[in-house]
mmCIF file of C-alpha atoms and ligand atoms in Angstrom:
data_model
loop_
_atom_site.group_PDB
_atom_site.id
_atom_site.type_symbol
_atom_site.label_atom_id
_atom_site.label_comp_id
_atom_site.label_asym_id
_atom_site.label_seq_id
_atom_site.Cartn_x
_atom_site.Cartn_y
_atom_site.Cartn_z
ATOM 1 C CA UNK A 1 130.039 216.191 121.110
ATOM 2 C CA UNK A 2 126.926 217.040 121.950
ATOM 3 C CA UNK A 3 124.298 213.946 122.651
ATOM 4 C CA UNK A 4 120.530 213.385 123.373
ATOM 5 C CA UNK A 5 120.439 212.227 126.535
ATOM 6 C CA UNK A 6 117.213 210.948 128.763
ATOM 7 C CA UNK A 7 116.961 211.496 132.734
ATOM 8 C CA UNK A 8 117.643 207.554 132.655
ATOM 9 C CA UNK A 9 120.676 207.359 130.606
ATOM 10 C CA UNK A 10 119.158 206.144 127.439
ATOM 11 C CA UNK A 11 120.888 207.566 124.307
ATOM 12 C CA UNK A 12 118.751 208.512 121.267
ATOM 13 C CA UNK A 13 120.112 207.998 117.651
ATOM 14 C CA UNK A 14 117.418 206.860 115.962
ATOM 15 C CA UNK A 15 114.562 209.694 114.396
ATOM 16 C CA UNK A 16 111.821 208.519 113.293
ATOM 17 C CA UNK A 17 109.926 211.597 110.531
ATOM 18 C CA UNK A 18 106.292 211.445 109.210
ATOM 19 C CA UNK A 19 106.719 212.991 106.069
ATOM 20 C CA UNK A 20 102.660 213.052 105.749
ATOM 21 C CA UNK A 21 99.511 211.505 107.725
ATOM 22 C CA UNK A 22 98.126 210.143 104.231
ATOM 23 C CA UNK A 23 97.651 207.401 102.867
ATOM 24 C CA UNK A 24 96.267 204.688 100.130
ATOM 25 C CA UNK A 25 95.306 202.418 102.276
ATOM 26 C CA UNK A 26 92.216 201.836 105.167
ATOM 27 C CA UNK A 27 94.476 198.938 107.161
ATOM 28 C CA UNK A 28 91.351 198.857 109.891
ATOM 29 C CA UNK A 29 94.084 198.274 112.380
ATOM 30 C CA UNK A 30 95.485 201.689 111.969
ATOM 31 C CA UNK A 31 92.470 204.033 110.205
ATOM 32 C CA UNK A 32 88.978 203.743 109.317
ATOM 33 C CA UNK A 33 87.995 203.745 105.813
ATOM 34 C CA UNK A 34 85.799 206.750 106.162
ATOM 35 C CA UNK A 35 88.766 208.379 107.993
ATOM 36 C CA UNK A 36 88.823 211.955 107.615
ATOM 37 C CA UNK A 37 90.763 213.893 110.071
ATOM 38 C CA UNK A 38 93.765 214.887 108.904
ATOM 39 C CA UNK A 39 96.020 217.328 108.773
ATOM 40 C CA UNK A 40 95.807 220.592 107.803
ATOM 41 C CA UNK A 41 98.100 220.828 104.360
ATOM 42 C CA UNK A 42 99.408 224.468 105.563
ATOM 43 C CA UNK A 43 100.414 222.851 108.958
ATOM 44 C CA UNK A 44 102.928 219.817 107.554
ATOM 45 C CA UNK A 45 106.066 220.803 106.829
ATOM 46 C CA UNK A 46 107.925 222.339 103.403
ATOM 47 C CA UNK A 47 111.004 219.696 102.172
ATOM 48 C CA UNK A 48 113.185 222.891 102.945
ATOM 49 C CA UNK A 49 111.573 222.536 107.203
ATOM 50 C CA UNK A 50 111.837 219.143 107.755
ATOM 51 C CA UNK A 51 115.639 218.593 106.594
ATOM 52 C CA UNK A 52 117.241 221.879 108.354
ATOM 53 C CA UNK A 53 115.002 220.025 111.390
ATOM 54 C CA UNK A 54 116.247 216.468 110.204
ATOM 55 C CA UNK A 55 120.198 218.575 109.580
ATOM 56 C CA UNK A 56 119.268 220.256 113.555
ATOM 57 C CA UNK A 57 118.956 216.071 114.880
ATOM 58 C CA UNK A 58 122.386 214.580 113.292
ATOM 59 C CA UNK A 59 124.005 217.876 114.698
ATOM 60 C CA UNK A 60 122.462 216.230 118.323
ATOM 61 C CA UNK A 61 123.540 212.467 117.649
ATOM 62 C CA UNK A 62 121.224 211.568 115.282
ATOM 63 C CA UNK A 63 122.658 208.640 113.025
ATOM 64 C CA UNK A 64 119.136 207.294 111.628
ATOM 65 C CA UNK A 65 117.234 208.707 109.596
ATOM 66 C CA UNK A 66 113.771 206.541 108.897
ATOM 67 C CA UNK A 67 110.855 208.061 106.451
ATOM 68 C CA UNK A 68 107.542 207.325 107.608
ATOM 69 C CA UNK A 69 103.902 208.340 107.693
ATOM 70 C CA UNK A 70 100.732 207.831 106.722
ATOM 71 C CA UNK A 71 102.199 206.393 103.362
ATOM 72 C CA UNK A 72 106.102 208.461 102.561
ATOM 73 C CA UNK A 73 105.878 207.281 99.549
ATOM 74 C CA UNK A 74 103.013 209.682 98.555
ATOM 75 C CA UNK A 75 105.055 212.616 99.070
ATOM 76 C CA UNK A 76 105.371 214.243 95.415
ATOM 77 C CA UNK A 77 108.856 214.750 96.187
ATOM 78 C CA UNK A 78 110.401 211.851 97.882
ATOM 79 C CA UNK A 79 113.155 211.391 96.081
ATOM 80 C CA UNK A 80 114.982 214.350 96.304
ATOM 81 C CA UNK A 81 113.479 214.516 99.893
ATOM 82 C CA UNK A 82 115.704 211.463 99.995
ATOM 83 C CA UNK A 83 118.696 213.174 98.146
ATOM 84 C CA UNK A 84 118.273 216.163 99.917
ATOM 85 C CA UNK A 85 119.330 213.846 103.921
ATOM 86 C CA UNK A 86 121.409 211.363 101.899
ATOM 87 C CA UNK A 87 123.622 214.216 101.462
ATOM 88 C CA UNK A 88 123.702 215.963 104.733
ATOM 89 C CA UNK A 89 126.960 216.021 106.402
ATOM 90 C CA UNK A 90 127.914 212.944 108.725
ATOM 91 C CA UNK A 91 124.685 211.453 106.584
ATOM 92 C CA UNK A 92 122.850 209.267 108.602
ATOM 93 C CA UNK A 93 121.581 206.349 107.694
ATOM 94 C CA UNK A 94 118.406 206.749 105.322
ATOM 95 C CA UNK A 95 115.854 203.851 105.666
ATOM 96 C CA UNK A 96 111.866 203.537 105.350
ATOM 97 C CA UNK A 97 108.580 202.554 106.091
ATOM 98 C CA UNK A 98 106.059 201.731 103.376
ATOM 99 C CA UNK A 99 102.525 199.836 102.089
ATOM 100 C CA UNK A 100 104.834 199.056 98.878
ATOM 101 C CA UNK A 101 101.953 200.040 96.151
ATOM 102 C CA UNK A 102 104.383 202.836 94.696
ATOM 103 C CA UNK A 103 107.661 200.817 95.227
ATOM 104 C CA UNK A 104 107.527 199.470 91.633
ATOM 105 C CA UNK A 105 107.425 203.289 90.050
ATOM 106 C CA UNK A 106 109.969 204.318 93.037
ATOM 107 C CA UNK A 107 112.514 201.960 94.365
ATOM 108 C CA UNK A 108 114.997 202.544 91.572
ATOM 109 C CA UNK A 109 115.820 205.794 92.073
ATOM 110 C CA UNK A 110 115.031 205.946 96.137
ATOM 111 C CA UNK A 111 118.373 203.580 96.239
ATOM 112 C CA UNK A 112 119.627 205.868 93.263
ATOM 113 C CA UNK A 113 119.165 208.910 95.537
ATOM 114 C CA UNK A 114 120.914 207.075 98.562
ATOM 115 C CA UNK A 115 117.714 204.636 100.275
ATOM 116 C CA UNK A 116 119.756 201.590 102.032
ATOM 117 C CA UNK A 117 116.824 199.409 103.320
ATOM 118 C CA UNK A 118 113.354 199.871 103.617
ATOM 119 C CA UNK A 119 110.302 197.655 106.014
ATOM 120 C CA UNK A 120 107.452 196.683 103.692
ATOM 121 C CA UNK A 121 103.904 196.210 105.331
ATOM 122 C CA UNK A 122 102.453 193.252 104.168
ATOM 123 C CA UNK A 123 99.625 191.528 107.015
ATOM 124 C CA UNK A 124 98.212 188.250 104.485
ATOM 125 C CA UNK A 125 99.042 186.252 101.120
ATOM 126 C CA UNK A 126 95.244 186.229 100.425
ATOM 127 C CA UNK A 127 93.626 188.755 97.598
ATOM 128 C CA UNK A 128 90.168 189.506 98.781
ATOM 129 C CA UNK A 129 91.978 189.428 103.039
ATOM 130 C CA UNK A 130 93.645 191.928 101.695
ATOM 131 C CA UNK A 131 90.906 193.881 100.649
ATOM 132 C CA UNK A 132 88.768 192.783 103.575
ATOM 133 C CA UNK A 133 91.779 194.011 106.322
ATOM 134 C CA UNK A 134 93.268 197.450 103.812
ATOM 135 C CA UNK A 135 89.860 198.628 102.158
ATOM 136 C CA UNK A 136 91.376 198.576 98.292
ATOM 137 C CA UNK A 137 92.522 195.982 96.106
ATOM 138 C CA UNK A 138 96.160 196.421 96.053
ATOM 139 C CA UNK A 139 97.407 193.398 97.128
ATOM 140 C CA UNK A 140 99.416 193.052 93.068
ATOM 141 C CA UNK A 141 100.920 196.397 93.482
ATOM 142 C CA UNK A 142 102.602 195.491 97.125
ATOM 143 C CA UNK A 143 104.109 192.167 95.545
ATOM 144 C CA UNK A 144 105.042 193.951 92.574
ATOM 145 C CA UNK A 145 106.836 196.676 94.430
ATOM 146 C CA UNK A 146 108.473 193.980 96.764
ATOM 147 C CA UNK A 147 109.948 192.439 93.146
ATOM 148 C CA UNK A 148 111.174 196.353 92.624
ATOM 149 C CA UNK A 149 112.760 196.787 96.135
ATOM 150 C CA UNK A 150 114.224 193.608 95.895
ATOM 151 C CA UNK A 151 115.839 194.266 92.054
ATOM 152 C CA UNK A 152 116.856 197.250 93.072
ATOM 153 C CA UNK A 153 119.085 196.342 95.793
ATOM 154 C CA UNK A 154 117.189 197.167 98.903
ATOM 155 C CA UNK A 155 118.294 194.608 100.876
ATOM 156 C CA UNK A 156 117.712 192.822 104.134
ATOM 157 C CA UNK A 157 114.137 193.525 102.877
ATOM 158 C CA UNK A 158 111.858 193.155 105.820
ATOM 159 C CA UNK A 159 108.214 192.927 105.881
ATOM 160 C CA UNK A 160 106.402 193.718 109.138
ATOM 161 C CA UNK A 161 103.041 191.968 109.579
ATOM 162 C CA UNK A 162 100.274 192.733 112.283
ATOM 163 C CA UNK A 163 97.949 189.742 113.058
ATOM 164 C CA UNK A 164 94.404 190.537 113.960
ATOM 165 C CA UNK A 165 91.835 187.376 115.637
ATOM 166 C CA UNK A 166 89.484 185.910 113.150
ATOM 167 C CA UNK A 167 90.997 188.157 110.300
ATOM 168 C CA UNK A 168 94.582 186.683 109.432
ATOM 169 C CA UNK A 169 95.620 185.130 112.563
ATOM 170 C CA UNK A 170 96.036 182.154 110.782
ATOM 171 C CA UNK A 171 98.298 183.087 108.530
ATOM 172 C CA UNK A 172 101.608 183.258 110.578
ATOM 173 C CA UNK A 173 103.043 180.150 109.394
ATOM 174 C CA UNK A 174 102.542 180.646 106.063
ATOM 175 C CA UNK A 175 103.681 184.003 105.423
ATOM 176 C CA UNK A 176 107.281 182.575 107.550
ATOM 177 C CA UNK A 177 107.650 180.512 104.777
ATOM 178 C CA UNK A 178 106.911 183.397 102.137
ATOM 179 C CA UNK A 179 109.224 185.265 103.560
ATOM 180 C CA UNK A 180 111.540 182.548 103.334
ATOM 181 C CA UNK A 181 112.062 181.704 99.703
ATOM 182 C CA UNK A 182 111.540 185.088 98.685
ATOM 183 C CA UNK A 183 114.177 185.745 101.340
ATOM 184 C CA UNK A 184 112.504 188.714 102.751
ATOM 185 C CA UNK A 185 113.037 189.554 106.688
ATOM 186 C CA UNK A 186 109.571 189.139 108.713
ATOM 187 C CA UNK A 187 108.590 190.665 111.478
ATOM 188 C CA UNK A 188 105.468 190.147 113.159
ATOM 189 C CA UNK A 189 103.749 193.042 115.259
ATOM 190 C CA UNK A 190 101.893 193.044 118.132
ATOM 191 C CA UNK A 191 98.647 195.727 117.538
ATOM 192 C CA UNK A 192 98.792 198.222 119.194
ATOM 193 C CA UNK A 193 96.158 200.749 120.448
ATOM 194 C CA UNK A 194 97.015 203.680 118.614
ATOM 195 C CA UNK A 195 94.094 203.531 115.652
ATOM 196 C CA UNK A 196 92.047 205.900 114.351
ATOM 197 C CA UNK A 197 89.086 204.448 115.048
ATOM 198 C CA UNK A 198 89.535 203.007 118.088
ATOM 199 C CA UNK A 199 88.768 199.159 117.942
ATOM 200 C CA UNK A 200 92.261 197.981 119.543
ATOM 201 C CA UNK A 201 90.764 195.553 122.102
ATOM 202 C CA UNK A 202 92.839 193.925 125.128
ATOM 203 C CA UNK A 203 90.951 190.980 124.546
ATOM 204 C CA UNK A 204 91.320 190.331 121.211
ATOM 205 C CA UNK A 205 94.502 191.654 119.606
ATOM 206 C CA UNK A 206 97.216 188.816 119.192
ATOM 207 C CA UNK A 207 99.912 188.467 121.658
ATOM 208 C CA UNK A 208 104.160 188.013 121.389
ATOM 209 C CA UNK A 209 103.285 183.937 122.843
ATOM 210 C CA UNK A 210 100.716 183.299 120.504
ATOM 211 C CA UNK A 211 102.567 184.698 117.926
ATOM 212 C CA UNK A 212 105.692 181.955 118.888
ATOM 213 C CA UNK A 213 103.355 179.011 120.043
ATOM 214 C CA UNK A 214 101.871 179.909 116.447
ATOM 215 C CA UNK A 215 104.953 179.752 114.600
ATOM 216 C CA UNK A 216 106.533 176.564 116.572
ATOM 217 C CA UNK A 217 104.116 174.982 115.165
ATOM 218 C CA UNK A 218 105.681 174.428 111.622
ATOM 219 C CA UNK A 219 108.789 175.431 112.806
ATOM 220 C CA UNK A 220 112.356 175.586 115.531
ATOM 221 C CA UNK A 221 112.716 178.491 116.631
ATOM 222 C CA UNK A 222 115.881 179.850 118.348
ATOM 223 C CA UNK A 223 116.359 183.073 120.240
ATOM 224 C CA UNK A 224 118.879 185.722 118.810
ATOM 225 C CA UNK A 225 121.138 186.909 121.574
ATOM 226 C CA UNK A 226 122.234 190.618 121.856
ATOM 227 C CA UNK A 227 118.832 192.508 120.455
ATOM 228 C CA UNK A 228 120.157 195.921 121.357
ATOM 229 C CA UNK A 229 117.911 199.166 120.651
ATOM 230 C CA UNK A 230 115.838 197.047 118.651
ATOM 231 C CA UNK A 231 112.336 196.339 119.398
ATOM 232 C CA UNK A 232 112.342 192.713 117.544
ATOM 233 C CA UNK A 233 112.855 189.659 119.338
ATOM 234 C CA UNK A 234 114.074 187.818 117.078
ATOM 235 C CA UNK A 235 114.625 183.846 116.534
ATOM 236 C CA UNK A 236 116.841 181.710 113.458
ATOM 237 C CA UNK A 237 114.506 179.693 112.493
ATOM 238 C CA UNK A 238 115.037 175.751 112.162
ATOM 239 C CA UNK A 239 118.404 176.450 112.746
ATOM 240 C CA UNK A 240 119.630 177.959 109.875
ATOM 241 C CA UNK A 241 120.582 181.840 109.780
ATOM 242 C CA UNK A 242 117.496 182.735 108.232
ATOM 243 C CA UNK A 243 115.113 184.630 110.827
ATOM 244 C CA UNK A 244 111.865 185.938 112.234
ATOM 245 C CA UNK A 245 111.066 189.087 114.060
ATOM 246 C CA UNK A 246 107.811 189.376 117.284
ATOM 247 C CA UNK A 247 107.727 193.021 118.321
ATOM 248 C CA UNK A 248 106.170 192.810 121.895
ATOM 249 C CA UNK A 249 105.216 196.459 121.590
ATOM 250 C CA UNK A 250 102.412 195.598 123.740
ATOM 251 C CA UNK A 251 103.241 192.906 126.474
ATOM 252 C CA UNK A 252 106.515 192.829 126.146
ATOM 253 C CA UNK A 253 108.237 196.633 126.175
ATOM 254 C CA UNK A 254 111.205 197.301 125.274
ATOM 255 C CA UNK A 255 111.177 200.861 126.359
ATOM 256 C CA UNK A 256 114.362 200.653 128.830
ATOM 257 C CA UNK A 257 116.691 199.936 125.374
ATOM 258 C CA UNK A 258 114.261 202.822 123.078
ATOM 259 C CA UNK A 259 116.419 205.025 121.153
ATOM 260 C CA UNK A 260 113.786 206.858 119.116
ATOM 261 C CA UNK A 261 112.595 210.816 119.076
ATOM 262 C CA UNK A 262 109.761 211.371 116.683
ATOM 263 C CA UNK A 263 109.027 214.236 113.982
ATOM 264 C CA UNK A 264 105.710 214.557 112.949
ATOM 265 C CA UNK A 265 104.453 215.636 109.198
ATOM 266 C CA UNK A 266 103.440 219.290 111.118
ATOM 267 C CA UNK A 267 106.767 219.827 112.628
ATOM 268 C CA UNK A 268 105.565 218.200 116.406
ATOM 269 C CA UNK A 269 108.127 216.284 118.235
ATOM 270 C CA UNK A 270 107.220 213.364 120.134
ATOM 271 C CA UNK A 271 109.776 211.202 122.871
ATOM 272 C CA UNK A 272 107.274 208.655 122.854
ATOM 273 C CA UNK A 273 104.449 206.786 120.615
ATOM 274 C CA UNK A 274 102.107 206.807 122.911
ATOM 275 C CA UNK A 275 103.109 210.087 125.015
ATOM 276 C CA UNK A 276 100.987 213.110 125.752
ATOM 277 C CA UNK A 277 102.954 215.544 125.080
ATOM 278 C CA UNK A 278 104.961 217.075 122.001
ATOM 279 C CA UNK A 279 107.635 219.804 121.459
ATOM 280 C CA UNK A 280 106.416 221.958 118.321
ATOM 281 C CA UNK A 281 109.245 223.393 115.908
ATOM 282 C CA UNK A 282 106.974 224.060 113.569
ATOM 283 C CA UNK A 283 106.280 227.452 115.656
ATOM 284 C CA UNK A 284 110.183 228.208 115.594
ATOM 285 C CA UNK A 285 110.757 227.435 111.598
ATOM 286 C CA UNK A 286 107.453 229.924 110.652
ATOM 287 C CA UNK A 287 109.170 232.448 113.269
ATOM 288 C CA UNK A 288 109.623 235.391 111.178
ATOM 289 C CA UNK A 289 111.557 237.379 113.633
ATOM 290 C CA UNK A 290 114.907 234.989 113.630
ATOM 291 C CA UNK A 291 117.795 234.317 111.254
ATOM 292 C CA UNK A 292 118.105 230.821 110.487
ATOM 293 C CA UNK A 293 120.968 230.293 112.633
ATOM 294 C CA UNK A 294 118.603 231.041 116.016
ATOM 295 C CA UNK A 295 116.139 229.279 114.346
ATOM 296 C CA UNK A 296 118.421 226.263 114.532
ATOM 297 C CA UNK A 297 119.963 226.712 118.024
ATOM 298 C CA UNK A 298 115.981 227.093 119.489
ATOM 299 C CA UNK A 299 115.251 223.328 117.232
ATOM 300 C CA UNK A 300 118.592 222.195 118.735
ATOM 301 C CA UNK A 301 117.383 223.329 122.555
ATOM 302 C CA UNK A 302 113.834 221.915 121.402
ATOM 303 C CA UNK A 303 115.290 218.263 120.781
ATOM 304 C CA UNK A 304 116.665 218.333 124.475
ATOM 305 C CA UNK A 305 113.584 219.564 126.383
ATOM 306 C CA UNK A 306 111.686 216.360 124.157
ATOM 307 C CA UNK A 307 114.530 213.725 124.740
ATOM 308 C CA UNK A 308 114.171 215.181 128.788
ATOM 309 C CA UNK A 309 110.857 214.672 129.258
ATOM 310 C CA UNK A 310 110.787 211.515 128.204
ATOM 311 C CA UNK A 311 109.084 208.999 130.145
ATOM 312 C CA UNK A 312 111.449 205.837 131.364
ATOM 313 C CA UNK A 313 107.686 203.184 129.466
ATOM 314 C CA UNK A 314 104.954 203.845 128.114
ATOM 315 C CA UNK A 315 102.023 202.595 130.362
ATOM 316 C CA UNK A 316 100.039 200.956 127.926
ATOM 317 C CA UNK A 317 99.871 198.025 130.872
ATOM 318 C CA UNK A 318 99.183 200.563 133.692
ATOM 319 C CA UNK A 319 95.126 201.159 135.010
ATOM 320 C CA UNK A 320 96.010 205.181 134.489
ATOM 321 C CA UNK A 321 96.928 204.816 130.738
ATOM 322 C CA UNK A 322 95.387 207.147 128.261
ATOM 323 C CA UNK A 323 96.167 207.022 124.549
ATOM 324 C CA UNK A 324 97.502 209.915 122.971
ATOM 325 C CA UNK A 325 95.762 211.564 121.203
ATOM 326 C CA UNK A 326 96.806 211.407 117.855
ATOM 327 C CA UNK A 327 96.470 208.047 115.524
ATOM 328 C CA UNK A 328 99.204 206.203 114.773
ATOM 329 C CA UNK A 329 99.059 207.721 110.822
ATOM 330 C CA UNK A 330 99.709 211.186 111.922
ATOM 331 C CA UNK A 331 102.142 210.293 114.592
ATOM 332 C CA UNK A 332 104.517 208.009 112.160
ATOM 333 C CA UNK A 333 104.846 204.602 112.452
HETATM 334 N N1 LIG B 1 102.113 203.791 105.492
HETATM 335 C C1 LIG B 1 103.858 202.839 105.755
HETATM 336 C C2 LIG B 1 103.168 201.264 106.302
HETATM 337 O O1 LIG B 1 102.054 201.359 105.844
HETATM 338 O O2 LIG B 1 104.213 200.209 106.245
HETATM 339 C C3 LIG B 1 104.419 203.465 106.721
HETATM 340 C C4 LIG B 1 103.249 203.488 108.327
HETATM 341 S S1 LIG B 1 102.533 202.491 109.708
HETATM 342 C C5 LIG B 1 102.018 203.412 110.671
HETATM 343 C C6 LIG B 1 104.145 201.667 109.937
HETATM 344 C C7 LIG B 1 104.059 199.924 110.805
HETATM 345 O O3 LIG B 1 102.851 200.339 111.556
HETATM 346 C C8 LIG B 1 103.100 199.421 109.322
HETATM 347 O O4 LIG B 1 104.600 197.917 109.354
HETATM 348 C C9 LIG B 1 101.838 199.078 110.375
HETATM 349 O O5 LIG B 1 101.723 197.729 109.833
HETATM 350 C C10 LIG B 1 101.889 199.873 111.907
HETATM 351 N N2 LIG B 1 100.912 200.077 112.393
HETATM 352 C C11 LIG B 1 100.469 200.506 112.111
HETATM 353 N N3 LIG B 1 98.851 200.934 113.159
HETATM 354 C C12 LIG B 1 99.241 199.894 113.916
HETATM 355 C C13 LIG B 1 98.925 199.155 114.839
HETATM 356 N N4 LIG B 1 97.525 200.260 115.620
HETATM 357 N N5 LIG B 1 99.228 198.485 116.355
HETATM 358 C C14 LIG B 1 100.429 198.122 115.513
HETATM 359 N N6 LIG B 1 101.401 198.638 114.156
HETATM 360 C C15 LIG B 1 100.531 199.290 113.607
HETATM 361 FE FE1 LIG B 2 98.257 203.290 105.413
HETATM 362 FE FE2 LIG B 2 100.265 202.352 106.863
HETATM 363 FE FE3 LIG B 2 98.212 202.499 108.477
HETATM 364 FE FE4 LIG B 2 98.026 200.399 106.753
HETATM 365 S S1 LIG B 2 99.337 200.639 108.317
HETATM 366 S S2 LIG B 2 97.020 202.749 106.842
HETATM 367 S S3 LIG B 2 99.309 201.683 104.847
HETATM 368 S S4 LIG B 2 99.707 204.283 107.441
#
């Protein structure tokens, strides 16, 4: 069986697929309100092209596909995409990360089409703060979307929260309380230097240690053993089975256990969020001199090339670190 093993022995089974770089929010840690450097429409992979790359990925050992973006639910044919991935031979587990705004409309259809799990991003429980943080007055839509996802049977329902100093860093315990009450599984993600506006600063980012301390003032947290390839350090809350996760991407890198590759919406394979190299599969897909079988063989070779180019770590903490040219919203978070 073919596998995607890098030079450090890491086996890659997880493909993050960005369906679009467009978004309905403007979370300040991700993109500025006046962001305009969008990927041209014609460069974005068609659904047919996406499916070809995913099928090849599965033939190379990918067994989980996470759809992301930008905002993946903005893709007009998202339900069809989910349905078609779920029908691939040896279909991968299919998950999605969303801002939740369109879940009220789409959750039922997505589950019916084959979606098994979702992560929804929410950083504050205050409508006013949400508006300030995202430049859009859509807090209620996220809450309604979460309820729809729950009713549609998407479980466990994970919430992703990014804390920013002076913006929402006082909300860690309240977010956890809310998550426990609603049976959501909460994970805090350290803010990373991947925003289009370049606002990230090491001195002001809220670290995993600070998040742990803030939560520990209200809760007793006991580490969960066996993290596997999960980026989150998980903790049992108050001796119950409820857990909270902290993803210390910057201060506690987990590169040694990384099993992810990424496909951007314009058809570039990446070995890491922070990589400065991309391997072009769009060019192969659009090469009119090749038939489908030869394209698939070449794409399989490019998956291997991507994995073999993977560095041991993301290097954020090295003095020579250079942030990638593209922001998180274009790479796929
Ligand atoms: N739009 C969807 C959403 O917000 O869930 C999917 C794409 S978004 C890029 C995926 C995740 O990345 C979200 O949970 C978001 O909070 C997180 N994210 C975006 N920019 C980030 C940054 N600079 N540092 C850490 N996490 C970030
Ligand atoms: Fe959009 Fe997600 Fe970025 Fe927020 S984090 S601006 S919802 S892509």
